[in-house]
Short mmCIF file of C-alpha atoms and ligand atoms in Angstrom, two decimals:
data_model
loop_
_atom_site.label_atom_id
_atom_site.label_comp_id
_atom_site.label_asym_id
_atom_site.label_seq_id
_atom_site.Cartn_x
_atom_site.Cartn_y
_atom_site.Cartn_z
CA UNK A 1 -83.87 -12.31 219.19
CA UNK A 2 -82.53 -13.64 222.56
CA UNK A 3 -84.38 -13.28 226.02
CA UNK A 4 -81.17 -12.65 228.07
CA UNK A 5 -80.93 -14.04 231.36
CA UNK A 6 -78.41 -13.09 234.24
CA UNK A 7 -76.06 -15.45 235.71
CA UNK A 8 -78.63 -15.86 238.84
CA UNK A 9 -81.35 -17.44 236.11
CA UNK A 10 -82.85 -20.30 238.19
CA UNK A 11 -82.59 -22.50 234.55
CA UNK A 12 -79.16 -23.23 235.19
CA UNK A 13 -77.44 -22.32 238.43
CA UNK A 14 -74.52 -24.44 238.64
CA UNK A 15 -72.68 -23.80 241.82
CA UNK A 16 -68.91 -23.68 242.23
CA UNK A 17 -68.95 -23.78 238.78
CA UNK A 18 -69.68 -20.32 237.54
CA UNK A 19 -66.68 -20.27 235.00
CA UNK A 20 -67.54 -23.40 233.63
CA UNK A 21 -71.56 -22.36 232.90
CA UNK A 22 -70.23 -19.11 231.47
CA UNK A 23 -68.29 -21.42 229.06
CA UNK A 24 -70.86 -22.92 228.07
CA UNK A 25 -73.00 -20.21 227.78
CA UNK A 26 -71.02 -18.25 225.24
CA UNK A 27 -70.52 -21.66 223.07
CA UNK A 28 -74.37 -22.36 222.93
CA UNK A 29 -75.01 -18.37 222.20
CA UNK A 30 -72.48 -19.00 219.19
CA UNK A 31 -74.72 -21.64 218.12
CA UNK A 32 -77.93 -20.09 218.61
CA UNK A 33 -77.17 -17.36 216.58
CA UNK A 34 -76.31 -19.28 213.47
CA UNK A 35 -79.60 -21.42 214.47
CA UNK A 36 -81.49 -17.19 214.10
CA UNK A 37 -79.94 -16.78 211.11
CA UNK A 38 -81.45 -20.26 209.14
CA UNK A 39 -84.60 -20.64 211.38
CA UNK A 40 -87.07 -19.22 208.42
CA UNK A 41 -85.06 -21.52 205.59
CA UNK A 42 -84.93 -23.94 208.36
CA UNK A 43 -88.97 -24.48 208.71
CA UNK A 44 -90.02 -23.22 204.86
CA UNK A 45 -87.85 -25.55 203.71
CA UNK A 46 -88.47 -28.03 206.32
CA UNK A 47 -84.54 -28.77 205.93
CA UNK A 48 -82.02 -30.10 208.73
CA UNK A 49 -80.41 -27.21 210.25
CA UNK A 50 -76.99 -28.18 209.07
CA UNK A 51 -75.21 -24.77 209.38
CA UNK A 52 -76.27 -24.73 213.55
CA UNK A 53 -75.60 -28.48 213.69
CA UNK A 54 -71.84 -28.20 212.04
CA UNK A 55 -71.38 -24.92 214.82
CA UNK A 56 -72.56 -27.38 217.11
CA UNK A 57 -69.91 -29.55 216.25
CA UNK A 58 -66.94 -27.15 215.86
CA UNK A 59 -68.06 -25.96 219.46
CA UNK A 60 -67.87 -29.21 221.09
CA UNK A 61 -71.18 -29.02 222.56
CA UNK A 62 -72.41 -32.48 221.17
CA UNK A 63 -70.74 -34.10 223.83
CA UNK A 64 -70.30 -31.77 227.09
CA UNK A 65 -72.41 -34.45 229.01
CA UNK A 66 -70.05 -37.44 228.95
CA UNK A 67 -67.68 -37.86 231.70
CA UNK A 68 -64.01 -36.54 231.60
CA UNK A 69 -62.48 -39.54 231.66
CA UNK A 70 -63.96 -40.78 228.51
CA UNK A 71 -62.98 -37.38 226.66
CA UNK A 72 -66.27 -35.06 227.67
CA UNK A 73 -66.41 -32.09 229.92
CA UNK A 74 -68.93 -33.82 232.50
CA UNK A 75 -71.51 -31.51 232.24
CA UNK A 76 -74.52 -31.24 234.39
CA UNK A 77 -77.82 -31.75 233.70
CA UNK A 78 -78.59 -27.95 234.49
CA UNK A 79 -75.77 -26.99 231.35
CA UNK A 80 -77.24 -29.05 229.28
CA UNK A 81 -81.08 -27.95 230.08
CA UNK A 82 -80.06 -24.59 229.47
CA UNK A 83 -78.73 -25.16 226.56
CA UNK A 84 -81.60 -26.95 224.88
CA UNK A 85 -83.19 -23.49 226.47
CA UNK A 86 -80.78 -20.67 224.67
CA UNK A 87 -81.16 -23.04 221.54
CA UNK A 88 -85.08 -22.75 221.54
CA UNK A 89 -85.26 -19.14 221.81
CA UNK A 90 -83.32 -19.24 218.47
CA UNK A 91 -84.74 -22.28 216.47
CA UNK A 92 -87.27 -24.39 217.88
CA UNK A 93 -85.87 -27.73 215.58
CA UNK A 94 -82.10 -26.98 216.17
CA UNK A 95 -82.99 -27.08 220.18
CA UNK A 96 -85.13 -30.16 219.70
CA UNK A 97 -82.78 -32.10 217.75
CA UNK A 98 -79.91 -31.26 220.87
CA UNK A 99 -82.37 -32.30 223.27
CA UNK A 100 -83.21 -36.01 221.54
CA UNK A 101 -78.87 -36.04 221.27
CA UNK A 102 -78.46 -35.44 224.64
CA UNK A 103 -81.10 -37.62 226.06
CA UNK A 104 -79.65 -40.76 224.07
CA UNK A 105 -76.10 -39.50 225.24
CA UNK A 106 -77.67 -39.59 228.80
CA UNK A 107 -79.17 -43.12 228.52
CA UNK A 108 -75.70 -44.83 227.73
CA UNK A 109 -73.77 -43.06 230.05
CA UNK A 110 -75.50 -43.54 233.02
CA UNK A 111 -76.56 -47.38 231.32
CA UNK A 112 -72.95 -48.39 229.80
CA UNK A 113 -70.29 -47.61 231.46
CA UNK A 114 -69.29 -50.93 232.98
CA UNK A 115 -69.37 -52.38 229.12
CA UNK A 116 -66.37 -51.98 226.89
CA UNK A 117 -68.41 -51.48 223.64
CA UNK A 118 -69.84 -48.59 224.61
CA UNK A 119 -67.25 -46.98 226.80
CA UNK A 120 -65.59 -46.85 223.03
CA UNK A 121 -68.41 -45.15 221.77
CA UNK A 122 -69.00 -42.83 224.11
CA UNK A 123 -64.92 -41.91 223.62
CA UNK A 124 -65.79 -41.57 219.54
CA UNK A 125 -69.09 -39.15 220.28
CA UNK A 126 -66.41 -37.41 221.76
CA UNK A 127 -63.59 -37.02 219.48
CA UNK A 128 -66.00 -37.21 216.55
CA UNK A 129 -68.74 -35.08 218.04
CA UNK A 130 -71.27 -37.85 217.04
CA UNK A 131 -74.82 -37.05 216.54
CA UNK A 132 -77.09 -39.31 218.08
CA UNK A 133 -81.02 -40.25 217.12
CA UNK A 134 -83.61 -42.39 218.47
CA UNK A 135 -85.44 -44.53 217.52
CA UNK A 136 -88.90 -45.88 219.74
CA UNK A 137 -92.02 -45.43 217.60
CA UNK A 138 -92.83 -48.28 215.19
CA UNK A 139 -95.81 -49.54 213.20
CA UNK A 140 -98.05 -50.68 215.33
CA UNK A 141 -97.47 -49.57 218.39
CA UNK A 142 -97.06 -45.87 217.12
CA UNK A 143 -96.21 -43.56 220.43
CA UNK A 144 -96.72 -46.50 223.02
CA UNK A 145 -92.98 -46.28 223.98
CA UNK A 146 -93.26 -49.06 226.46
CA UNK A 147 -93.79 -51.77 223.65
CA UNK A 148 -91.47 -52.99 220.59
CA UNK A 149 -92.89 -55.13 217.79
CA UNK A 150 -89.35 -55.81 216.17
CA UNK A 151 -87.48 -58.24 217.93
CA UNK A 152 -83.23 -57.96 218.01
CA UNK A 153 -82.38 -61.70 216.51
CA UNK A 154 -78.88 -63.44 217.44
CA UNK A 155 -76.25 -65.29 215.70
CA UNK A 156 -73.36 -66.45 217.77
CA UNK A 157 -72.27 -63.05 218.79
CA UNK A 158 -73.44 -61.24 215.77
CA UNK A 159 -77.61 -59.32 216.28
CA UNK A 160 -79.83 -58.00 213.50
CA UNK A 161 -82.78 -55.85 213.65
CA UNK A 162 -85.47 -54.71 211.32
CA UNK A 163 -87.86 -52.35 212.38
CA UNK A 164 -90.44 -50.23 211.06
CA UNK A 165 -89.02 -47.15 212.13
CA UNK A 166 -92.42 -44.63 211.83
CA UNK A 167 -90.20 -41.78 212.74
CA UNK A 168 -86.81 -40.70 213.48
CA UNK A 169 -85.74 -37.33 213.82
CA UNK A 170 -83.04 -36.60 211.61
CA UNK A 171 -82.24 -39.81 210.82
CA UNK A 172 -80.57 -39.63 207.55
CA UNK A 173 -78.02 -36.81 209.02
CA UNK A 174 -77.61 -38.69 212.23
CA UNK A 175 -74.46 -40.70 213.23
CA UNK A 176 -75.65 -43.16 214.74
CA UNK A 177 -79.31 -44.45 215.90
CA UNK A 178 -79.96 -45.68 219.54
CA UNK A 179 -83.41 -47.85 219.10
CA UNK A 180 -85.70 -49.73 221.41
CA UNK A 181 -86.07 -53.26 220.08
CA UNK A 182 -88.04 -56.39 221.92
CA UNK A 183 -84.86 -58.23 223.38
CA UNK A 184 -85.68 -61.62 221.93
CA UNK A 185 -88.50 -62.80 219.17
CA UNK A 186 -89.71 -65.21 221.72
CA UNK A 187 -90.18 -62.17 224.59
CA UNK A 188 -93.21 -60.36 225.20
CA UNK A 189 -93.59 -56.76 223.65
CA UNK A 190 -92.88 -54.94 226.93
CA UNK A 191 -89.48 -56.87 226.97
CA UNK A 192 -87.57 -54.08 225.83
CA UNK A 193 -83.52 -53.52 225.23
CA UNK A 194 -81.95 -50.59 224.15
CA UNK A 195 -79.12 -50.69 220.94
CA UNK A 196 -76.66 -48.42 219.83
CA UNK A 197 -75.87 -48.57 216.57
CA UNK A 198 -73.27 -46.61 214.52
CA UNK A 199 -73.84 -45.59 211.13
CA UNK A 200 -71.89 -48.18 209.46
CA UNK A 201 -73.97 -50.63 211.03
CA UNK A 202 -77.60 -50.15 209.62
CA UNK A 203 -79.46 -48.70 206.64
CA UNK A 204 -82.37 -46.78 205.83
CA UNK A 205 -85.26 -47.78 203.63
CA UNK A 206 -87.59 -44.28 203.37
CA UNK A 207 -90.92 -45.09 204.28
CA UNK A 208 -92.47 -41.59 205.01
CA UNK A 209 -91.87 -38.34 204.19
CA UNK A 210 -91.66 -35.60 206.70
CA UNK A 211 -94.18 -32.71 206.00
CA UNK A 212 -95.66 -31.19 209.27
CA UNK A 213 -97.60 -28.44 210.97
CA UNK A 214 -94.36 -27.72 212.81
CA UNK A 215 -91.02 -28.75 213.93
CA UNK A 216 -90.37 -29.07 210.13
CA UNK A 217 -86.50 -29.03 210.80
CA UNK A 218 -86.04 -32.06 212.71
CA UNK A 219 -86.76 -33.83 209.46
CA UNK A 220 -88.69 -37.05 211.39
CA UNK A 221 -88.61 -38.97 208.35
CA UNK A 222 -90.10 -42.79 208.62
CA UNK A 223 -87.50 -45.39 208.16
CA UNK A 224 -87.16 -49.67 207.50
CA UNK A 225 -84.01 -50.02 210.00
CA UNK A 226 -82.14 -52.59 209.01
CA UNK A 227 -78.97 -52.91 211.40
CA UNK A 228 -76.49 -55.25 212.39
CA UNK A 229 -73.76 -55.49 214.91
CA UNK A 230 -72.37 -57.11 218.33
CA UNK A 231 -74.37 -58.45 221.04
CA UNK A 232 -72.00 -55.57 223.22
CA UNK A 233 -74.30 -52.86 221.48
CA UNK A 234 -76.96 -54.09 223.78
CA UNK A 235 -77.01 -52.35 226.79
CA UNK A 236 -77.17 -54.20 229.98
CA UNK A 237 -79.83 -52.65 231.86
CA UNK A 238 -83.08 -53.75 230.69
CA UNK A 239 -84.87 -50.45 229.04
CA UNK A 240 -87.72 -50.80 231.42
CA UNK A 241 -84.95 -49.77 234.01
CA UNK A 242 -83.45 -47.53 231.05
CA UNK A 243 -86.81 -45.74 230.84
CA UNK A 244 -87.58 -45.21 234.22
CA UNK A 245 -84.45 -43.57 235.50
CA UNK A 246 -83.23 -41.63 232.32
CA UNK A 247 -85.08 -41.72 228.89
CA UNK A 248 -88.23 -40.49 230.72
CA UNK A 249 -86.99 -37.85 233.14
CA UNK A 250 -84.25 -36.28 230.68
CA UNK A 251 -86.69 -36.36 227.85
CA UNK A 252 -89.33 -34.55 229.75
CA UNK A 253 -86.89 -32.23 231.26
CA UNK A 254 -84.94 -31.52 228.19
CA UNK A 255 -88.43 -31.01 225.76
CA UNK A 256 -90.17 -28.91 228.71
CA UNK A 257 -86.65 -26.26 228.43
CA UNK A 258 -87.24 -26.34 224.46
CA UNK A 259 -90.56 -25.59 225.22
CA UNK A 260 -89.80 -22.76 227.61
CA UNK A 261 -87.37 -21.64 224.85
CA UNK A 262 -90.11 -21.21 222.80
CA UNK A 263 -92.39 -19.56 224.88
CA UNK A 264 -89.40 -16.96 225.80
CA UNK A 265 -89.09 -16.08 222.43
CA UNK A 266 -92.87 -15.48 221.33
CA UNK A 267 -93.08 -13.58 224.74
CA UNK A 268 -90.62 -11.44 223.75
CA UNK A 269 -91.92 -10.82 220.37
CA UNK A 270 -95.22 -9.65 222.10
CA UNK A 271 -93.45 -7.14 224.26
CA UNK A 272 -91.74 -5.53 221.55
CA UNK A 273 -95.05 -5.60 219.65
CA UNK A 274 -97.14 -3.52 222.93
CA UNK A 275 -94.21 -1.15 223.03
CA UNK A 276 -94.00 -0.48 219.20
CA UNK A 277 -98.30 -0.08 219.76
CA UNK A 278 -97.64 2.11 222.45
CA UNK A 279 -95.38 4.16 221.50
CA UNK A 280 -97.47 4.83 218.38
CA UNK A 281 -100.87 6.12 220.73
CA UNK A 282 -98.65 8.30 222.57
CA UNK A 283 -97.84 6.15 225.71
CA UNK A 284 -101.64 4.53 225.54
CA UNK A 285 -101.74 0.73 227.00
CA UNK A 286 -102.81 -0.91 224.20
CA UNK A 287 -105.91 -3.45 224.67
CA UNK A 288 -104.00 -6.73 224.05
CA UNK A 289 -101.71 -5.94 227.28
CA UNK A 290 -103.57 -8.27 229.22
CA UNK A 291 -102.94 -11.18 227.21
CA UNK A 292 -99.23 -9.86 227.48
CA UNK A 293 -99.65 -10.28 231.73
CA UNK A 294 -101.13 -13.46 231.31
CA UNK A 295 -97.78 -14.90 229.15
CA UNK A 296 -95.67 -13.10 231.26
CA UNK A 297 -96.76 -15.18 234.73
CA UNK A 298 -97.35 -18.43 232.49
CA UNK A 299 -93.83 -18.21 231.89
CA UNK A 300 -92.93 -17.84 235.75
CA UNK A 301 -94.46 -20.98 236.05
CA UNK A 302 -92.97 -23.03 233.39
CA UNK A 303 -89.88 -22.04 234.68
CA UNK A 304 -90.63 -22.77 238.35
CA UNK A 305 -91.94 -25.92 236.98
CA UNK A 306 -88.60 -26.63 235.02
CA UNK A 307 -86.51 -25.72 237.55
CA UNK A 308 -88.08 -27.23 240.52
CA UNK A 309 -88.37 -30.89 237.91
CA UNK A 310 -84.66 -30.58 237.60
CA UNK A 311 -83.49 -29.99 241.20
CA UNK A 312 -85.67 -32.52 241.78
CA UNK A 313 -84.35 -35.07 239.22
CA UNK A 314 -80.11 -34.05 240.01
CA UNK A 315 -81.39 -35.25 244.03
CA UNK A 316 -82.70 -38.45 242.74
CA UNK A 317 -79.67 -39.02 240.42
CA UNK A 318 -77.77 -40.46 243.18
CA UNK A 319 -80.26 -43.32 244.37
CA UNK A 320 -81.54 -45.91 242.40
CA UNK A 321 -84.44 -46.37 244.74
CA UNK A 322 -85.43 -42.39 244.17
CA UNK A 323 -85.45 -42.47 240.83
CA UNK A 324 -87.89 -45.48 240.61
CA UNK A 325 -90.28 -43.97 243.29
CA UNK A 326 -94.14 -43.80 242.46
CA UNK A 327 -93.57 -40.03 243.47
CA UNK A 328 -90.80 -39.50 241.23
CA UNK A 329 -92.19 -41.57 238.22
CA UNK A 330 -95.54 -39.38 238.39
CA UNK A 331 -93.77 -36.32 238.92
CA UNK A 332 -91.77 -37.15 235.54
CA UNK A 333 -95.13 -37.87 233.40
CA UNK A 334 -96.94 -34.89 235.12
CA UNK A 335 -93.99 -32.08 233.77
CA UNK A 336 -94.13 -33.16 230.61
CA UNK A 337 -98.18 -32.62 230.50
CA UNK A 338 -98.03 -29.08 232.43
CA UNK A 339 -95.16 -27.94 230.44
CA UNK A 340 -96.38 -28.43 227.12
CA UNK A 341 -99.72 -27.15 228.11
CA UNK A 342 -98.90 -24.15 229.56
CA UNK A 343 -96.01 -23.08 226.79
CA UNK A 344 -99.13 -23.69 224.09
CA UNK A 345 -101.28 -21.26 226.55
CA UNK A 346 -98.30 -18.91 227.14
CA UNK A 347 -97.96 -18.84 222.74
CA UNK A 348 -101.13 -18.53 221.99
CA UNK A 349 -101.66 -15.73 224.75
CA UNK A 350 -98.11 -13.74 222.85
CA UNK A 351 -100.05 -14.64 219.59
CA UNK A 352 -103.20 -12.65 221.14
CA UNK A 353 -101.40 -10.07 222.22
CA UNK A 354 -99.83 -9.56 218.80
CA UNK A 355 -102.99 -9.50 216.88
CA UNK A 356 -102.89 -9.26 213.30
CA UNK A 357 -99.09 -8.00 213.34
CA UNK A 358 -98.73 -11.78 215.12
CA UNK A 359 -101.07 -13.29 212.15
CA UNK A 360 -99.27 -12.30 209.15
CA UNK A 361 -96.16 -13.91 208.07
CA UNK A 362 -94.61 -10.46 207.13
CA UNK A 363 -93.94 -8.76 210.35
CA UNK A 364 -91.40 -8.78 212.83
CA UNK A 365 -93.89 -9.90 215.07
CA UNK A 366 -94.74 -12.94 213.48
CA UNK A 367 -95.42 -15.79 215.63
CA UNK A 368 -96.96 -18.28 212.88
CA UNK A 369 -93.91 -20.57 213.67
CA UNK A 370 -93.90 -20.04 217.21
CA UNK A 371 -97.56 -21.74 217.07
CA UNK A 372 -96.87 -24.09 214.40
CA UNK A 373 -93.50 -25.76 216.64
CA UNK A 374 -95.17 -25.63 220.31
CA UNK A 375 -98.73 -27.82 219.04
CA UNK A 376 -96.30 -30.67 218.66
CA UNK A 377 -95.53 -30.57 222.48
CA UNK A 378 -98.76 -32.08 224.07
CA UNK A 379 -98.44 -34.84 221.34
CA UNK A 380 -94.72 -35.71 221.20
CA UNK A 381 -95.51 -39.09 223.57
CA UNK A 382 -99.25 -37.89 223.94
CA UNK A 383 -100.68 -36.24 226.71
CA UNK A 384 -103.73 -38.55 226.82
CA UNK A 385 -101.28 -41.72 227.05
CA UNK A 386 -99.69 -40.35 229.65
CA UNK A 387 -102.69 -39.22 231.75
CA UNK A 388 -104.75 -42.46 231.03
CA UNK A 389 -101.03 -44.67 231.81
CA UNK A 390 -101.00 -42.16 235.08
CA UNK A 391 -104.89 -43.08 236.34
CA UNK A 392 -103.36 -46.73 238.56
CA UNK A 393 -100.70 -44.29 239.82
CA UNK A 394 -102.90 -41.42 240.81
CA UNK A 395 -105.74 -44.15 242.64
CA UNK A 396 -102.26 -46.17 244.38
CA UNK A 397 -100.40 -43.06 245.62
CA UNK A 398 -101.19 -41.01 249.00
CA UNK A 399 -101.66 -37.45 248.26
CA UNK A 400 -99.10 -35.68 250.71
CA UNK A 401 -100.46 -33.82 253.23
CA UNK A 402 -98.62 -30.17 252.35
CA UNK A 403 -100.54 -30.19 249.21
CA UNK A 404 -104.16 -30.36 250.53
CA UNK A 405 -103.48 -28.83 254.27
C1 FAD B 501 -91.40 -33.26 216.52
C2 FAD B 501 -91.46 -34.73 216.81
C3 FAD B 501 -90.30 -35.46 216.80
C4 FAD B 501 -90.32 -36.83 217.04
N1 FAD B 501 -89.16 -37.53 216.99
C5 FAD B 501 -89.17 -38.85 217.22
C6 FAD B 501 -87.96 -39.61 217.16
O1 FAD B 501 -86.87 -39.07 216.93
N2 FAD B 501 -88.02 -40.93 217.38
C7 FAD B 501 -89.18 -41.58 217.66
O2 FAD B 501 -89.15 -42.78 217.85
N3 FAD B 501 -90.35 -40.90 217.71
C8 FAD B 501 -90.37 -39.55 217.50
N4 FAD B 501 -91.55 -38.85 217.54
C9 FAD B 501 -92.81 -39.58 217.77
C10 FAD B 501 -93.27 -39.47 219.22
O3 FAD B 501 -92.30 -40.03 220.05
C11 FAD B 501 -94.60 -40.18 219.40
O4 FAD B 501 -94.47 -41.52 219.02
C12 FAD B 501 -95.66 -39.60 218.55
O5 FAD B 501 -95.67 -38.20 218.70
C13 FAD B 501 -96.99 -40.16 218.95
O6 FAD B 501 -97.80 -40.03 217.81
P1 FAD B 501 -99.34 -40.36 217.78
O7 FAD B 501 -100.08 -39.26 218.44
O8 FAD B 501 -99.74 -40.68 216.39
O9 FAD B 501 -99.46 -41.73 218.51
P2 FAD B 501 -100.21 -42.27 219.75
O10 FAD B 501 -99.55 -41.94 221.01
O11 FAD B 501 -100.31 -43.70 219.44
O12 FAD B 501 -101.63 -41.58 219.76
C14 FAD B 501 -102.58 -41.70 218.72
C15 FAD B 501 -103.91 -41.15 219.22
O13 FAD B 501 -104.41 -42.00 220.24
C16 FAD B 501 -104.66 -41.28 221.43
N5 FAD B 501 -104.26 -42.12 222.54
C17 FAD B 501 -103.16 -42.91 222.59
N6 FAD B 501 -103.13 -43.57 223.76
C18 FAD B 501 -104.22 -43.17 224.45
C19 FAD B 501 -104.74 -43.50 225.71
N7 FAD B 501 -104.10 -44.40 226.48
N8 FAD B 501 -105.87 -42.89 226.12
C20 FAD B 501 -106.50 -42.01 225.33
N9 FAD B 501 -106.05 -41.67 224.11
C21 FAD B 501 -104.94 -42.23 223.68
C22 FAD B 501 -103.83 -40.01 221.31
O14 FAD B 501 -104.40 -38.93 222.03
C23 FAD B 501 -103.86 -39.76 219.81
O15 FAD B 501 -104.99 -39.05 219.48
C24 FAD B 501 -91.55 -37.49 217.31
C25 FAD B 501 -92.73 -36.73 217.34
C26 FAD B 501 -92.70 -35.38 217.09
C27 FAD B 501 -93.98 -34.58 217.13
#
């Protein structure tokens, strides 16, 4: 079921470059539908969606982001946000588990490039059509993403690391695993450096099972990381720079287009539900079409919000100094809050519309996993963390003037 969009969709403009998008278009709508055809297996089952992943693969998509040069297509952040978007609308886990890919493929190679280790790397996602995970959450800090307990240890020019790896999305089907780590057991928790780390470098010790509400496909199994490799793995910038100008932004961004995805989809599903109800009273509105109005401009928003976060974030691309702006950094936390809020409301409003027909699992209307996938969206990094980490922020900055005037 896809929500089609014309070529002037505000998701994913990408000017001068029209062939190129359309490319990319038609190799993501060759994914999505195998992603359709596996989503129910996909989320009974709570199984990896291996048949959309392995399309993913034979359509090159894994690494469209990395520069030409290095044997990628150089995409832009709009391709690959609307992407993560067409991907959604098909199978909420086989869009999620693109969007943590990209955003790791984003990190090193905006982070990397000026190290030799993982200018390689990036060349081997490339002809290998690697699949990246990530690894942040551990033990005791759970979703506090700014903090890592388990410390990278060094011998000569050899590191280890052992971490108690709470979750990892697809970890055992992953290629490799790019993981936050304290740089140095005698650093301080918010000293943070981010590792790549191909699969023959590290193992995994299960240490909890995946069996969730939602998002059943992305398989976030808990993990003892136990991985070894060269002090090159480490990238040079320090993560809180990492964070700050790429994990952040492209992870909000690229969850917030799932999300949308999402939305889309159980929109959809509503309309065709009021026009099957409608056609059956002779032409009478049925009572639920209100909830269908109030979807229908909650999804305006989330795309104005979307769209307006990414023109904003492809401008601040080019200047360090942007990118690290209060204004920018609040901006970053605040999408991912709004987005996930309002594609829950703009659900749970399709779900209303849909009544019982959206209640059972037996209809066509269904939107049991619809609801099920979008309540992990306010706690995937929770909202609370981010408002209470926001309060400094909100007192320091000065409200512009346009917004209150
Ligand atoms: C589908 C999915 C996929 C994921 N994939 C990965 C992955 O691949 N790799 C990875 O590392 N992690 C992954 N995660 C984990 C994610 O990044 C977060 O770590 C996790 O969702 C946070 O879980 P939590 O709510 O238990 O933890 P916490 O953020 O620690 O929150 C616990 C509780 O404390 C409250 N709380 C926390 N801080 C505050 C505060 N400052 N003020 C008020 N209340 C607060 C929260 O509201 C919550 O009720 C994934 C999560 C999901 C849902």
């Amino acid at each position: 079921m896809a929500w089609n969009i014309d070529c002037s969709d505000p998701l994913s403009p990408r000017l001068g470059a029209e062939d190129f998008t359309q490319g990319i278009r038609a190799r993501a709508d060759a994914v999505a539908a195998v992603a359709a055809n596996n989503v129910v297996s996909v989320d009974l089952e709570a199984r990896f969606p291996a048949e959309a992943i392995d399309t993913m693969r034979a359509q090159g998509l894994l690494a469209i982001m990395v520069p030409q040069d290095l044997g990628g297509e150089g995409a832009s952040l709009s391709d690959v946000v609307d992407v993560c978007y067409r991907l959604a609308v098909a199978c909420s886990s086989t869009a999620m588990i693109y969007a943590m890919h990209q955003i790791m493929v984003a990190c090193l190679v905006r982070h990397s490039r000026n190290n030799p280790w993982h200018a390689r790397f990036l060349s081997r996602i490339c002809a290998e059509q690697l699949l990246l995970a990530s690894s942040t959450t551990e033990g005791r800090h759970g979703g506090d993403i700014r903090a890592s307990d388990a410390p990278v240890t060094y011998v000569g020019s050899r590191i280890n690391l052992e971490k108690q790896a709470t979750v990892i999305s697809y970890g055992a089907n992953a290629d490799a695993i790019v993981t936050t780590a304290r740089r140095a057991p005698d650093a301080p928790d918010s000293d943070q450096v981010l590792v790549a780390f191909p699969r023959e470098t590290y193992s995994l010790e299960p240490l909890l099972e995946w069996d969730t509400l939602g998002m059943r496909g992305t398989c976030s199994a808990g993990f003892i990381l136990r991985a070894s490799g060269e002090r090159d793995q480490i990238l040079r910038d320090p993560y809180e720079k990492i964070h700050a100008q790429t994990m952040a932004p492209m992870a909000h961004l690229t969850w917030a287009s799932v999300w949308t995805g999402i939305a889309a989809d159980a929109l959809q599903r509503a309309q065709a539900f009021m026009r099957h109800a409608a056609r059956r009273t002779s032409g009478q509105v049925p009572p639920g079409a209100v909830h269908l109005t109030r979807a229908r401009s909650s999804l305006e928003t989330l795309r104005w919000l979307v769209t307006s976060f990414l023109r904003r974030y492809e401008r601040a691309l080019h200047s360090d100094d942007a990118l690290v702006s209060l204004d920018f950094q609040t901006m970053t936390n605040l999408i991912k809050v709004e987005a996930s809020e309002l594609a829950v409301s703009i659900v749970l409003s399709a779900f209303r519309a849909c009544g019982l027909s959206g209640y059972r699992n037996d209809t066509e209307f269904t939107l049991g996993r619809h609801i099920r996938d979008i309540l992990s969206s306010p706690i995937m990094i929770n909202n609370e963390r981010i408002l209470s980490n926001l309060g400094p922020a909100a007192l320091m900055s000065t409200v512009p003037k346009w917004l209150c005037s």
